[in-house]
């Protein structure tokens, strides 16, 4: 009651008599009150108002100012030969990157593109994204997925996934590319879609599906249908996301056949395009085979039918552009309140101390060509500043705090073998960041092979290392803060688990093109073979295994199988990290996140 009076006084408005207690109204005997008493009451009210204004201003939190020391890590003449060798290897990897990028840009090839655009009168998937997203500066996930698989090349796994802004809001998108095998879903397609949904769930991101799918590739049905993390998981995730209040919108811009038909019907909002969009479990050929009846796709499951009769879709669009306008408008209704530009952090973001192009020469061609990882850190952080933690202990692991585009992060970076002291230090630092709610960035370049046990002393050292690494694995696994991993060199053995490898569920995991992912590095296969083998036979087996490791440990081999979220050029690392940190932070702007008991049901 009194709050209402104070608010009214502070705002210069009048107090409504209904809110004034009877004893505060002015009877005749109070008219003789002195002006001093009235001034005293008004002054007290103003003080209370001032206190309220200060408390509301303090709620607009500002990050603490930091004066982290600058990492002076220039290139020295002694580094020249290693730097040049790494640079030559980076150039070769970059050429491979460009070659594969051009391959996936072509989609299903010229004939498939002509059929898609001319006969079917549909937009290409990247043209659809241009209409949907605010700009083309989106984070594409696993673009090389589907290349080099046993059942052939499936460019981009037959679908584009990524995270882009719609009306300023970061959203996951899953867009089928019907030029690739007619939009047919392969096992790698399902895996890529599930990973995109997992990222949406982990980071509470709205999800938009651009559906243009011909259903599952039946010859590989045993790898698509039956298991837990296969085709049916997509629909399970849709229900769970809806229950978690993670918004989902589906745009039917092509065929939705068989399992693909459930995606729009389980989404919270569905938009369908006239003539080119269809939804049915079995198409006209199946109807004719079963009943002998001839029916057109439009009559069987077109946009008019589902918008006017079945109610499976919520918005009818005459053309694709209108459908994406509908989608943008739907996203604008979501319950997010993004900060105004003037309310965002005003602290200036310093560029790194050194040119990011120098990272190409710091990307190791092999473990023996690794330079001090602090040289990498100084080329990623704002102003090259870094507050190191336990600088003199466990020096083969570098830990500390830095800012990347204004975001405070805790950095954990390999700088040699993960020794017992280094693992204990890492465990301590990870728990410290978890306690302070500081996101973690892992820069991974692990030793090529496990340390051998050749003596009792070495056995004791390895035992202590094993216990310490187990402690660090537990700390990383149980840390509830966001985690981003960038493999800048090797990803080998158990050390990679402690450095938040794929199995430890980082929010994002990227590889540099020079990265190697395998149980042991190429050239070290002998460590995996039994010691009592015949020398000649062992040499043949070792050579064969090393050749296989050379092929299968490549970053592009890994990305083709979706063991990561994409291959990342070293010079683009800082930009991608900024996007990831912005994306992770967005969930705090959702106004309502309470989990419901059940998802939204269409009918």
PDB file of C-alpha atoms in Angstrom, residues 148 179 210 319-320 325 394 570:
ATOM      1  CA  UNK A 148      34.299 -40.838 -47.664  1.00  0.00           C
ATOM      2  CA  UNK A 179      19.410 -32.363 -54.499  1.00  0.00           C
ATOM      3  CA  UNK A 210      13.152 -26.998 -43.307  1.00  0.00           C
ATOM      4  CA  UNK A 319       5.215 -19.510 -52.173  1.00  0.00           C
ATOM      5  CA  UNK A 320       8.452 -20.208 -50.351  1.00  0.00           C
ATOM      6  CA  UNK A 325       8.306 -14.556 -43.695  1.00  0.00           C
ATOM      7  CA  UNK A 394      52.418 -29.019 -13.712  1.00  0.00           C
ATOM      8  CA  UNK A 570      42.976 -21.660 -37.402  1.00  0.00           C
TER       9      UNK A 570
END
